[in-house]
PDB file of N, CA and C in Angstrom:
ATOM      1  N   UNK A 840       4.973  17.921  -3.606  1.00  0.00           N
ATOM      2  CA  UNK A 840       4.647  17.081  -2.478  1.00  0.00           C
ATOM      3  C   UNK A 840       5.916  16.373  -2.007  1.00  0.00           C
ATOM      4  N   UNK A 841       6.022  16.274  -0.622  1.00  0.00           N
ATOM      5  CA  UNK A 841       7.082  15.485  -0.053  1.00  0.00           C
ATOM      6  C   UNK A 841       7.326  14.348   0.337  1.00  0.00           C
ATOM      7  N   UNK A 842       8.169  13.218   0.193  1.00  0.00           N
ATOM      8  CA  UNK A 842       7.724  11.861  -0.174  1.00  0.00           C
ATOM      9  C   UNK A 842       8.388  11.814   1.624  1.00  0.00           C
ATOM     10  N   UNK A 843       7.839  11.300   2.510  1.00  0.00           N
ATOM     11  CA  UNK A 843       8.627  11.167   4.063  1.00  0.00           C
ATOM     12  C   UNK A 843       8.928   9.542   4.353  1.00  0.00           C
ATOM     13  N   UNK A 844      10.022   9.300   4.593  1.00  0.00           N
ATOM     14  CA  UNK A 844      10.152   7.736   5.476  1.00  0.00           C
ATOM     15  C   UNK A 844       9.859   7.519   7.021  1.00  0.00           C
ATOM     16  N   UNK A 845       9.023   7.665   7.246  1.00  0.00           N
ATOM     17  CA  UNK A 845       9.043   7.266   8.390  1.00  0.00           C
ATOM     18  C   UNK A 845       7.948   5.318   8.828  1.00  0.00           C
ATOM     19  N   UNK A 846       8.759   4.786   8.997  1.00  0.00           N
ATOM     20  CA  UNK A 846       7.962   3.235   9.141  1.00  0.00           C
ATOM     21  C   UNK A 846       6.738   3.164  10.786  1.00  0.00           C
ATOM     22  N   UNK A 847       7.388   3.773  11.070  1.00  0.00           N
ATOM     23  CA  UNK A 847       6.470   3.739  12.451  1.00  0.00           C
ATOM     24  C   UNK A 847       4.984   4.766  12.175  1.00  0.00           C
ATOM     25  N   UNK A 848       5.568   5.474  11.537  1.00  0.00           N
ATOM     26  CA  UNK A 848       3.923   6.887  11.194  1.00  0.00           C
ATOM     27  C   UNK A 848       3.395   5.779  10.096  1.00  0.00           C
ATOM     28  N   UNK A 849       3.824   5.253   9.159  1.00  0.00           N
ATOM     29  CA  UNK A 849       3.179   4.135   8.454  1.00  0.00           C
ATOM     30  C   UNK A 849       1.949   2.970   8.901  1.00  0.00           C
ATOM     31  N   UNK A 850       3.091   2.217   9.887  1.00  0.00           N
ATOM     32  CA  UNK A 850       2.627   1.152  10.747  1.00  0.00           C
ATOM     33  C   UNK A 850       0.912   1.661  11.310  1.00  0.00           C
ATOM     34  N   UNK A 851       0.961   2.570  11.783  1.00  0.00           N
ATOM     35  CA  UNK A 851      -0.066   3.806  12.574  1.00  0.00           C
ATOM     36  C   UNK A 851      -0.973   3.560  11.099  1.00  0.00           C
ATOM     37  N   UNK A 852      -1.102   4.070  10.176  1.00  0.00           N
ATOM     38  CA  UNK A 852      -2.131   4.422   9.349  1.00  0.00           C
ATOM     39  C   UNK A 852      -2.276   2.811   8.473  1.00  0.00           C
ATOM     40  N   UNK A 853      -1.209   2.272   8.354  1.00  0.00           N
ATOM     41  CA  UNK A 853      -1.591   0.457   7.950  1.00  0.00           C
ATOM     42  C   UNK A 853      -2.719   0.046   8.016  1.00  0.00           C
ATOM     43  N   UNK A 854      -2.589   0.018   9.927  1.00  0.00           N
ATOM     44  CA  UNK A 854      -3.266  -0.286  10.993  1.00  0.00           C
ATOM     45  C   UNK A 854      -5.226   0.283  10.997  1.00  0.00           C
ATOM     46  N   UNK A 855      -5.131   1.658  10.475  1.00  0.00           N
ATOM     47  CA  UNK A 855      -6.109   2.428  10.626  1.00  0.00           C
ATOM     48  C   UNK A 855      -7.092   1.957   9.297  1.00  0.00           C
ATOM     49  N   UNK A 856      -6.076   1.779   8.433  1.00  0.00           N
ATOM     50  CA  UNK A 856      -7.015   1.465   6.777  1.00  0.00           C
ATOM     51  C   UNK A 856      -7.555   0.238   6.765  1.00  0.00           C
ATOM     52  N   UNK A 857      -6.742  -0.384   7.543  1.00  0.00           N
ATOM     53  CA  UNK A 857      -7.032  -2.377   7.300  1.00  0.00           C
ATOM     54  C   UNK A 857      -8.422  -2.163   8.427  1.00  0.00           C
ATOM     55  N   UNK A 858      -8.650  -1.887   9.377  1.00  0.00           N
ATOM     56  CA  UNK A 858      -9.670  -1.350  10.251  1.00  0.00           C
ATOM     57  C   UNK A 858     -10.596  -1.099   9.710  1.00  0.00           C
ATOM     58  N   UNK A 859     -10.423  -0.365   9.146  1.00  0.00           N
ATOM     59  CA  UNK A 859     -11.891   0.209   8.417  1.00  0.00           C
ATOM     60  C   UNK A 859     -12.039  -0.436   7.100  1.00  0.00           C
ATOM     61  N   UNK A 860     -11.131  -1.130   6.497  1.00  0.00           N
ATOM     62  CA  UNK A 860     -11.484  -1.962   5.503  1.00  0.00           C
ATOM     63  C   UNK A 860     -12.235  -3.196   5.757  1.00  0.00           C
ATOM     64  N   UNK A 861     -12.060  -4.091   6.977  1.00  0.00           N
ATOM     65  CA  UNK A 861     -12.410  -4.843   7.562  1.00  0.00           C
ATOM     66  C   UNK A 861     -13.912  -4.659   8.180  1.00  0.00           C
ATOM     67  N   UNK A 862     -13.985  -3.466   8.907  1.00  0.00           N
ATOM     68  CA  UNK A 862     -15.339  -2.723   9.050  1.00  0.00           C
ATOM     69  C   UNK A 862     -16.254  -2.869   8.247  1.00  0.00           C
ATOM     70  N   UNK A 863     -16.205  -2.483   6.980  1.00  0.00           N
ATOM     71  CA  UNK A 863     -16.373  -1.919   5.550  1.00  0.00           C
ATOM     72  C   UNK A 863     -17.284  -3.840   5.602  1.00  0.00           C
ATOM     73  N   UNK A 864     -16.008  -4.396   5.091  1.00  0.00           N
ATOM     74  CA  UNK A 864     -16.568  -5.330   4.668  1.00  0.00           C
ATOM     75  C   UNK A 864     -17.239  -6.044   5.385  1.00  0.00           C
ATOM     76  N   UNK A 865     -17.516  -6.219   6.514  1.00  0.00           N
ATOM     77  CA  UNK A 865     -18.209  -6.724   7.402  1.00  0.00           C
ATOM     78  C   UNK A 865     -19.232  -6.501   7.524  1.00  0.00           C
ATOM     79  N   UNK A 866     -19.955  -5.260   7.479  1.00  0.00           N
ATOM     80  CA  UNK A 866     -21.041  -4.597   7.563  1.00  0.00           C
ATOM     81  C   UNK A 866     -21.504  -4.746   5.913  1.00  0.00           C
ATOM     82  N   UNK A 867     -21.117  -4.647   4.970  1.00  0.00           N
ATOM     83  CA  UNK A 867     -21.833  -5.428   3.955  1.00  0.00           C
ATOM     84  C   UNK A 867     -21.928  -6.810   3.466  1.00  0.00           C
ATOM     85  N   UNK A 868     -21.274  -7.710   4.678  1.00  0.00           N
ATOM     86  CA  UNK A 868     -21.595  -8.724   4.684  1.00  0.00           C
ATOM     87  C   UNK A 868     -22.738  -9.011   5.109  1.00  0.00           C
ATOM     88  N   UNK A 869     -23.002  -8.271   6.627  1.00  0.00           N
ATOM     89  CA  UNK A 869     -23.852  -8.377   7.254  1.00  0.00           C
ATOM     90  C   UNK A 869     -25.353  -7.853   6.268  1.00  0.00           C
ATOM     91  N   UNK A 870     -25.473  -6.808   5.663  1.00  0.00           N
ATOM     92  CA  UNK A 870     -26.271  -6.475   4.887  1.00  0.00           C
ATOM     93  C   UNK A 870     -26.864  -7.666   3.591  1.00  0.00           C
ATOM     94  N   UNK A 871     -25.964  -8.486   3.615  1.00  0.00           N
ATOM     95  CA  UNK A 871     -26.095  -9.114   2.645  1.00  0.00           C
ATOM     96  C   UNK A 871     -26.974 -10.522   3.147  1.00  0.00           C
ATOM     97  N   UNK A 872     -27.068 -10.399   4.362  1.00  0.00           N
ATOM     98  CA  UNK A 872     -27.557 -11.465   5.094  1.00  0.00           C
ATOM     99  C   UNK A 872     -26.713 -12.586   6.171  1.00  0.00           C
ATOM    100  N   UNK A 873     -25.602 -12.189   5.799  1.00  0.00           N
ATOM    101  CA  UNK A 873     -23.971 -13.060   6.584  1.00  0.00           C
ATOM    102  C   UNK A 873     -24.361 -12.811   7.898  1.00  0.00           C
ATOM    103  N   UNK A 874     -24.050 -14.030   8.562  1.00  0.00           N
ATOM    104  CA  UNK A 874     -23.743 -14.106  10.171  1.00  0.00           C
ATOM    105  C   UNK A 874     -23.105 -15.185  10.781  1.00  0.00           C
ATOM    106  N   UNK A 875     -22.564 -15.078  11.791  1.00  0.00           N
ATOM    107  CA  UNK A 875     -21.572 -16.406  13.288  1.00  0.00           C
ATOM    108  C   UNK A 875     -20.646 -16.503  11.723  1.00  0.00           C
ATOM    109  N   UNK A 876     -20.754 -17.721  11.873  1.00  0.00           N
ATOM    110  CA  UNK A 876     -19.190 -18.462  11.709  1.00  0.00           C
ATOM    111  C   UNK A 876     -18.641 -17.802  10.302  1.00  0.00           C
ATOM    112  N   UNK A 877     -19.785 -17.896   9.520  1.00  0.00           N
ATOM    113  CA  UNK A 877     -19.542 -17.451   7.768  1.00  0.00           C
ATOM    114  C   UNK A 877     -19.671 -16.056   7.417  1.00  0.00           C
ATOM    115  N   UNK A 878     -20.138 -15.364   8.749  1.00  0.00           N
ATOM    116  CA  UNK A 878     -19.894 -13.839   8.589  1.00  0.00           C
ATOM    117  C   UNK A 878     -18.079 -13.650   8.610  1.00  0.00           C
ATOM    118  N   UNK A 879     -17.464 -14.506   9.502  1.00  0.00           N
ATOM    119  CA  UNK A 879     -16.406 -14.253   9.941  1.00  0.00           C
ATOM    120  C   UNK A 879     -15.246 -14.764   8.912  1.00  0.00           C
ATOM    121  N   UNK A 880     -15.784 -16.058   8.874  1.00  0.00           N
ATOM    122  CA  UNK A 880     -14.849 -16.611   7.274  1.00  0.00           C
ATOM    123  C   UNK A 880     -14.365 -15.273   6.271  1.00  0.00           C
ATOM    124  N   UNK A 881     -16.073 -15.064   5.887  1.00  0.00           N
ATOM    125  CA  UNK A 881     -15.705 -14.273   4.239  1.00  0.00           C
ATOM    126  C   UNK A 881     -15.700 -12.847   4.556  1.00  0.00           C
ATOM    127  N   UNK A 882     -15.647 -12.508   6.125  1.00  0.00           N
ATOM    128  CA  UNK A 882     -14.901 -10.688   6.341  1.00  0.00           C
ATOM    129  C   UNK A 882     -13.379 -10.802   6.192  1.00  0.00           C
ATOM    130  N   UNK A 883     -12.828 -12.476   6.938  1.00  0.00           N
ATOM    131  CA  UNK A 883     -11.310 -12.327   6.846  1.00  0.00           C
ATOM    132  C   UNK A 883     -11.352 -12.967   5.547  1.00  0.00           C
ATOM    133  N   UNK A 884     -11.445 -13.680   4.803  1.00  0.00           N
ATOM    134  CA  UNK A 884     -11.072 -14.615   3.524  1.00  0.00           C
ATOM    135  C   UNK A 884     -10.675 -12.682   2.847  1.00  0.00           C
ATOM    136  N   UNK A 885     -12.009 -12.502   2.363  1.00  0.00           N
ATOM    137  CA  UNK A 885     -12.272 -10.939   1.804  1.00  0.00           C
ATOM    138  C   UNK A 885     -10.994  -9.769   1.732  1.00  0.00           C
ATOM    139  N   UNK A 886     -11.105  -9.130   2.848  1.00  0.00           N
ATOM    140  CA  UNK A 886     -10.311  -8.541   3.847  1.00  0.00           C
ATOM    141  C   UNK A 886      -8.736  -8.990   3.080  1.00  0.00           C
ATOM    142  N   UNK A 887      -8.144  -9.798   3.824  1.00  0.00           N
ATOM    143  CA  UNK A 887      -6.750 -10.611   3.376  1.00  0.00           C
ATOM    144  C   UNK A 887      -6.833 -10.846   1.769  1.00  0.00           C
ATOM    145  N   UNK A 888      -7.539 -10.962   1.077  1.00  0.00           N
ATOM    146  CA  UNK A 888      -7.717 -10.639  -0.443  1.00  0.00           C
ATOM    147  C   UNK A 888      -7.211  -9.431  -0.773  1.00  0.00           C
ATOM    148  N   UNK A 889      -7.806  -8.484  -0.557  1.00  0.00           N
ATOM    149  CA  UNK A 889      -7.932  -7.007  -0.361  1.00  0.00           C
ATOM    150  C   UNK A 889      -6.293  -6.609   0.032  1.00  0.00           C
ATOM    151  N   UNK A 890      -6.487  -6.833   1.301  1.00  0.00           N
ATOM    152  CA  UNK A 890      -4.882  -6.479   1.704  1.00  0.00           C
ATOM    153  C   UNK A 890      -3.533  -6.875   1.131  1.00  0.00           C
ATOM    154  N   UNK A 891      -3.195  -8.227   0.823  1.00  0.00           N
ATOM    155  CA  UNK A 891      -2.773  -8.727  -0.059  1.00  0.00           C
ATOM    156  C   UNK A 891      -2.171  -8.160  -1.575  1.00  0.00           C
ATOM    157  N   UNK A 892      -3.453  -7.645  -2.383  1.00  0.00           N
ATOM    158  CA  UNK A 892      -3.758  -6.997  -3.323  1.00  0.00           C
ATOM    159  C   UNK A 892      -2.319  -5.382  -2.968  1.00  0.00           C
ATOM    160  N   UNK A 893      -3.182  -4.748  -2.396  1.00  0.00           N
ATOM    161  CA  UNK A 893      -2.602  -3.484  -1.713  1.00  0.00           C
ATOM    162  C   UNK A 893      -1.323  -3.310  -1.466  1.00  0.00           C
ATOM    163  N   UNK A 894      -1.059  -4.449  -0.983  1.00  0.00           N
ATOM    164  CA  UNK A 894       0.844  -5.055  -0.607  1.00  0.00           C
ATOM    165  C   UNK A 894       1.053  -5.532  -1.961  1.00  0.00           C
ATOM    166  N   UNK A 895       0.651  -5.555  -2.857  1.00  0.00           N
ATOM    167  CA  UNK A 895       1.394  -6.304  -4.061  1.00  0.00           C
ATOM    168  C   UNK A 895       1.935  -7.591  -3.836  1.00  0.00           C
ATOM    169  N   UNK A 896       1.778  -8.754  -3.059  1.00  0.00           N
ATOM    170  CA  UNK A 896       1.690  -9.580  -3.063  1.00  0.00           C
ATOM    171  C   UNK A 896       1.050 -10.605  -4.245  1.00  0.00           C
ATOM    172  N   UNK A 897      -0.239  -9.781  -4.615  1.00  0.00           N
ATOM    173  CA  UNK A 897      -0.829 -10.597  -5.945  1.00  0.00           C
ATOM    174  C   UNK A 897      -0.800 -10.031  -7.016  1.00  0.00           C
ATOM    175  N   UNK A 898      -0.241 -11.015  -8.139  1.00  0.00           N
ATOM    176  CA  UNK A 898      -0.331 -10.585  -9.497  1.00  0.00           C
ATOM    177  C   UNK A 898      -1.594  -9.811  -9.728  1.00  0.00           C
ATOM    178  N   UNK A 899      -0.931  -8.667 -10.365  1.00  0.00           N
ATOM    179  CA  UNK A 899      -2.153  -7.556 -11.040  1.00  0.00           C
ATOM    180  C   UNK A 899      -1.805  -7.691 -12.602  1.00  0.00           C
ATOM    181  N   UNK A 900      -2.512  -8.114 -13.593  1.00  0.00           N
ATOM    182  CA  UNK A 900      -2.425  -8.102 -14.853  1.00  0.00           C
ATOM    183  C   UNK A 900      -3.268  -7.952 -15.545  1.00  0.00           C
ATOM    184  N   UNK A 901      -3.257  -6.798 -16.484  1.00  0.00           N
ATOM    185  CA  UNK A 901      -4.642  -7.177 -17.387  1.00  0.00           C
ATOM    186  C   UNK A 901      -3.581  -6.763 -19.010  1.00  0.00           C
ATOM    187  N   UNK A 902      -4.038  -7.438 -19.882  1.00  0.00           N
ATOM    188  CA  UNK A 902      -3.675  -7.693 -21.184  1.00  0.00           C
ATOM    189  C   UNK A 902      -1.607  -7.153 -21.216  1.00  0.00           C
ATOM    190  N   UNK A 903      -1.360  -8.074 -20.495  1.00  0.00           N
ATOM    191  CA  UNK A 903       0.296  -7.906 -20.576  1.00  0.00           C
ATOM    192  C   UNK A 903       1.071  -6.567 -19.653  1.00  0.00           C
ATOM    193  N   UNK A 904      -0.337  -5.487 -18.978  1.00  0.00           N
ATOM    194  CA  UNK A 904       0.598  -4.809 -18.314  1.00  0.00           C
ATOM    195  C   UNK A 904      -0.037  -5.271 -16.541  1.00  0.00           C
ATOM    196  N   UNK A 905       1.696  -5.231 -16.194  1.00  0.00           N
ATOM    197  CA  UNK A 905       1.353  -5.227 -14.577  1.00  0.00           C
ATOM    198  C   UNK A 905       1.215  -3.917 -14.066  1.00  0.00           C
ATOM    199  N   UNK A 906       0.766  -3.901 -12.981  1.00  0.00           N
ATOM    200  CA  UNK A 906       0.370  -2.804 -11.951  1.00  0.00           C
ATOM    201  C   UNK A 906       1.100  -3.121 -10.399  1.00  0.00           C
ATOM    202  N   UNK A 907       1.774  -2.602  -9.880  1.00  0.00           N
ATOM    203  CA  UNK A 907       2.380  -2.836  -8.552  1.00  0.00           C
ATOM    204  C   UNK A 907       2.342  -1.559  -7.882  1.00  0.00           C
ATOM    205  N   UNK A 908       1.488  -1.545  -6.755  1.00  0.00           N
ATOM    206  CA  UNK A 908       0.663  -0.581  -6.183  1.00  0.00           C
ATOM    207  C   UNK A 908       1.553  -0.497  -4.901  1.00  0.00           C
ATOM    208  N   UNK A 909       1.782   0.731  -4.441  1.00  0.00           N
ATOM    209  CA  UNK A 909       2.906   1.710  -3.856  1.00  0.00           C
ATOM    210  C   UNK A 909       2.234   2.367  -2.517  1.00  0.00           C
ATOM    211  N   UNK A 910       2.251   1.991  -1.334  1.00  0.00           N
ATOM    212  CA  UNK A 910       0.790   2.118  -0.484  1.00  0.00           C
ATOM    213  C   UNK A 910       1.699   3.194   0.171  1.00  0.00           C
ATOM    214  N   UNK A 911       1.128   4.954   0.282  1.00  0.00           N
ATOM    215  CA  UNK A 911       1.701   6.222   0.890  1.00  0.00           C
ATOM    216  C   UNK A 911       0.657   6.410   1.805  1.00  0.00           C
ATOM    217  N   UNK A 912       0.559   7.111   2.718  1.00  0.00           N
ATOM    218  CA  UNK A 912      -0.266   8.216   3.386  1.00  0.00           C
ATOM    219  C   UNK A 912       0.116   9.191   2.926  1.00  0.00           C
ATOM    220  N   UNK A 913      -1.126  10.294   3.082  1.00  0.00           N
ATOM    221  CA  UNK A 913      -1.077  11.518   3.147  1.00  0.00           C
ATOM    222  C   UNK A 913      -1.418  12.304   4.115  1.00  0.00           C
ATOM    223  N   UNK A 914      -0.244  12.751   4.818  1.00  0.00           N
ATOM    224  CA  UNK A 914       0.229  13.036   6.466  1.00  0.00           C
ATOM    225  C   UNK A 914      -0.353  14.537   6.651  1.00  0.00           C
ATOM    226  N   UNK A 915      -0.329  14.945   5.554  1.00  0.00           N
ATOM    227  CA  UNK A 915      -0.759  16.810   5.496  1.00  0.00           C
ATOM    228  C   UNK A 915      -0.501  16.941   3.996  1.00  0.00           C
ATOM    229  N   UNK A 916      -1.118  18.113   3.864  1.00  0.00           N
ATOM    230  CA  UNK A 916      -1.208  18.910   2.325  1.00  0.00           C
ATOM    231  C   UNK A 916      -0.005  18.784   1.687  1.00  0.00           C
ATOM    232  N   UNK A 917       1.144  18.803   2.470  1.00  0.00           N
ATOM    233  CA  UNK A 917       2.371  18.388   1.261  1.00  0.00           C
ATOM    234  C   UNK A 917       3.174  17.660   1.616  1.00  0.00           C
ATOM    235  N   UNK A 918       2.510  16.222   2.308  1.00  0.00           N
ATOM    236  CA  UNK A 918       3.363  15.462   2.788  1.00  0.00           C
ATOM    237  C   UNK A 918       2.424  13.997   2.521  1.00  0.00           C
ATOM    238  N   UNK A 919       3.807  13.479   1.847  1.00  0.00           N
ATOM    239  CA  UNK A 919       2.813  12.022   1.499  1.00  0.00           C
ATOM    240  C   UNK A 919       4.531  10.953   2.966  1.00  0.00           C
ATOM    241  N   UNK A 920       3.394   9.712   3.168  1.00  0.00           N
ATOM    242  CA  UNK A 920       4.685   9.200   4.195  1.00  0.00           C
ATOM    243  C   UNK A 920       4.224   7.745   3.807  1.00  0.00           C
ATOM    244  N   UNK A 921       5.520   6.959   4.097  1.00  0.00           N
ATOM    245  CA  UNK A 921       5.721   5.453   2.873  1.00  0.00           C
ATOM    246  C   UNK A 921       6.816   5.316   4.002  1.00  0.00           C
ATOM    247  N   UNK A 922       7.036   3.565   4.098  1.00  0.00           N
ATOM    248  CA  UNK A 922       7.701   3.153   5.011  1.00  0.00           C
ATOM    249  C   UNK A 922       9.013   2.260   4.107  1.00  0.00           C
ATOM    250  N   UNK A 923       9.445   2.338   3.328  1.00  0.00           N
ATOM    251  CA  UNK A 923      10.710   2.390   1.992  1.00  0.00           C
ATOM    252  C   UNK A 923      10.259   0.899   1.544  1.00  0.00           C
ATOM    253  N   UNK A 924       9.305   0.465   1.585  1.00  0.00           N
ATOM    254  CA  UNK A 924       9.027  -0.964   0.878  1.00  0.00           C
ATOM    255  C   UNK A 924       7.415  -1.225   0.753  1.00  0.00           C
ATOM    256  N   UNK A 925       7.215  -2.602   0.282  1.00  0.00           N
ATOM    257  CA  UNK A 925       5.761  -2.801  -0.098  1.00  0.00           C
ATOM    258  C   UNK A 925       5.929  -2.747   1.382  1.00  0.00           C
ATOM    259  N   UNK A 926       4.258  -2.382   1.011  1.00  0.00           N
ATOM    260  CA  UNK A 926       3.355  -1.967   2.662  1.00  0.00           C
ATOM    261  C   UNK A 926       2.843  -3.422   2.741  1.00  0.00           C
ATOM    262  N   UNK A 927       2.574  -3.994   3.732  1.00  0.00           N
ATOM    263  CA  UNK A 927       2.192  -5.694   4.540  1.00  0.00           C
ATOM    264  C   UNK A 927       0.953  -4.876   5.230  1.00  0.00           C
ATOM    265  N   UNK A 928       0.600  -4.398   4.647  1.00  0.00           N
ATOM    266  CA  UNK A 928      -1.330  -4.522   5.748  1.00  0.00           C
ATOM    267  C   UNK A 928      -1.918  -6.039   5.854  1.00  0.00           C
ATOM    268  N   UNK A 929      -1.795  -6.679   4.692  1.00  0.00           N
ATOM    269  CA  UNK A 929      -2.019  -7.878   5.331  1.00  0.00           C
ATOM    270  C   UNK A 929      -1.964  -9.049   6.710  1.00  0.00           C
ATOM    271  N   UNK A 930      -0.901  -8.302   7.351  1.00  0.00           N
ATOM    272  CA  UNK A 930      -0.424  -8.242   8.553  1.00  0.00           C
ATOM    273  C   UNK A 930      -1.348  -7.780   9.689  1.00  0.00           C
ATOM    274  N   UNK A 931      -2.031  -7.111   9.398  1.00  0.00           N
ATOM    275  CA  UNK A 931      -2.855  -6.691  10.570  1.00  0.00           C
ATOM    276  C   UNK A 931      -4.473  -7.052   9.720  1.00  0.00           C
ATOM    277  N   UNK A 932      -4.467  -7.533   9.148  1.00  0.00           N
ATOM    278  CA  UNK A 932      -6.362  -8.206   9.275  1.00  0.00           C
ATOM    279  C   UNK A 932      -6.609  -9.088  10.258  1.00  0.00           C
ATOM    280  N   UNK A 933      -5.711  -9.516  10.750  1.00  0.00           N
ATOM    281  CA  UNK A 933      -5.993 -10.752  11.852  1.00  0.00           C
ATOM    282  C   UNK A 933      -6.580  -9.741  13.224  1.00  0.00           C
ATOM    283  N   UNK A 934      -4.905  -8.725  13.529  1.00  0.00           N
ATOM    284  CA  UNK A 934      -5.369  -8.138  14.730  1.00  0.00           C
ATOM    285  C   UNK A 934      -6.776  -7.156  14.138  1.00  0.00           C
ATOM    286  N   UNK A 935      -7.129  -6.698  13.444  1.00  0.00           N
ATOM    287  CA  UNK A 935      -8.508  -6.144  13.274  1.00  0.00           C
ATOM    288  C   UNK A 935      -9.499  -6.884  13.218  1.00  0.00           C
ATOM    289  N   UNK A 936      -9.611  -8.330  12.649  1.00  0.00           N
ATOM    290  CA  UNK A 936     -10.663  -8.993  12.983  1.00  0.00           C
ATOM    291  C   UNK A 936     -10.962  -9.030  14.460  1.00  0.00           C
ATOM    292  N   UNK A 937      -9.652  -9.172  14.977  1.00  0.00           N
ATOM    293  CA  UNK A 937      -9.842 -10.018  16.723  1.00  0.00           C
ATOM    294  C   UNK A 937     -10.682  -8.661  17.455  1.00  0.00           C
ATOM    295  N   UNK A 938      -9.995  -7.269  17.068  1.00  0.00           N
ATOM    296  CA  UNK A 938     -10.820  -6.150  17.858  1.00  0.00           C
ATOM    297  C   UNK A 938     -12.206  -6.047  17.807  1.00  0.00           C
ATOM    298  N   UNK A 939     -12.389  -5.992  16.177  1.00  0.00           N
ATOM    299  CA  UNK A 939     -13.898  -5.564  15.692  1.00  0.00           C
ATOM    300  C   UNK A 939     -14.687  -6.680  16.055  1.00  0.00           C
ATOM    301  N   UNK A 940     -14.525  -8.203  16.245  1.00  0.00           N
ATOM    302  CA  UNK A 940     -15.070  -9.253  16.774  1.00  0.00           C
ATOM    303  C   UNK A 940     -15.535  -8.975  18.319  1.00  0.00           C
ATOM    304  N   UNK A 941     -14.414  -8.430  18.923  1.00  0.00           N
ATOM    305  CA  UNK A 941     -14.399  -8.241  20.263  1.00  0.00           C
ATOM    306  C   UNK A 941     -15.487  -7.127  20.647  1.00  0.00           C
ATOM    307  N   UNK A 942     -15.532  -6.205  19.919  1.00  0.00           N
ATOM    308  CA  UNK A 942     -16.312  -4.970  20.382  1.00  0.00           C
ATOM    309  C   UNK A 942     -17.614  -5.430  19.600  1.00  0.00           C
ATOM    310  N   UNK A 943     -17.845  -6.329  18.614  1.00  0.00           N
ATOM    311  CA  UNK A 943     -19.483  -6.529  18.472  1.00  0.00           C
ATOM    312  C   UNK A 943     -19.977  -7.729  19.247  1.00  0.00           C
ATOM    313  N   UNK A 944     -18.817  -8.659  20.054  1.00  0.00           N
ATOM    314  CA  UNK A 944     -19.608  -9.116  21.294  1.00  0.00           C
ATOM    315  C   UNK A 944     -20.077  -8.859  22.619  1.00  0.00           C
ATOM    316  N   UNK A 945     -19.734  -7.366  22.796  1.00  0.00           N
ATOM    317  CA  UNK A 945     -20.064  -6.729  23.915  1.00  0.00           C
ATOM    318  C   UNK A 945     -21.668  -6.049  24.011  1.00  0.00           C
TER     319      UNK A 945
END
């Protein structure tokens, strides 16, 4: 498999995962009974947990070993693509809240 740099084909699929992660959690919020203000709290509180996590931003430890998680796409069958540093999806839960907010008030 081929490891590719490209930051911009990255940015693109960041964008696409935090989306549907945000989705994700929203809709089992909603299942759970969540709605208005506190649906919205604990999709982003959640969400930015999540993302966070993903970026290695938060300590991962369990009994003395760390874990620091390495966020690739997989662009095609022998192509994985990584933008040469921790991935910041955390960065875009905001702009995905604001969309997915936007399109379930229509």
């Amino acid at each position: 498999m081929q490891l590719n740099l490209d930051p911009t084909l990255f940015d693109e699929y960041q964008f696409i995962l935090v989306r549907e992660l945000v989705q994700s959690i929203r809709v089992k919020l909603q299942e759970a009974g969540l709605s208005g203000e506190k649906l919205e709290e604990a999709t982003a509180s959640i969400a930015f947990s999540v993302a966070s996590t993903i970026d290695d931003t938060a300590a991962i430890e369990i009994d003395g070993k760390e874990a620091h998680p390495y966020l690739t796409f997989r662009t095609s069958d022998e192509e994985l693509t990584h933008c040469g540093e921790n991935s910041y999806t955390h960065e875009f839960v905001y702009e995905a809240l604001q969309i997915l907010s936007k399109r379930s008030s229509e």
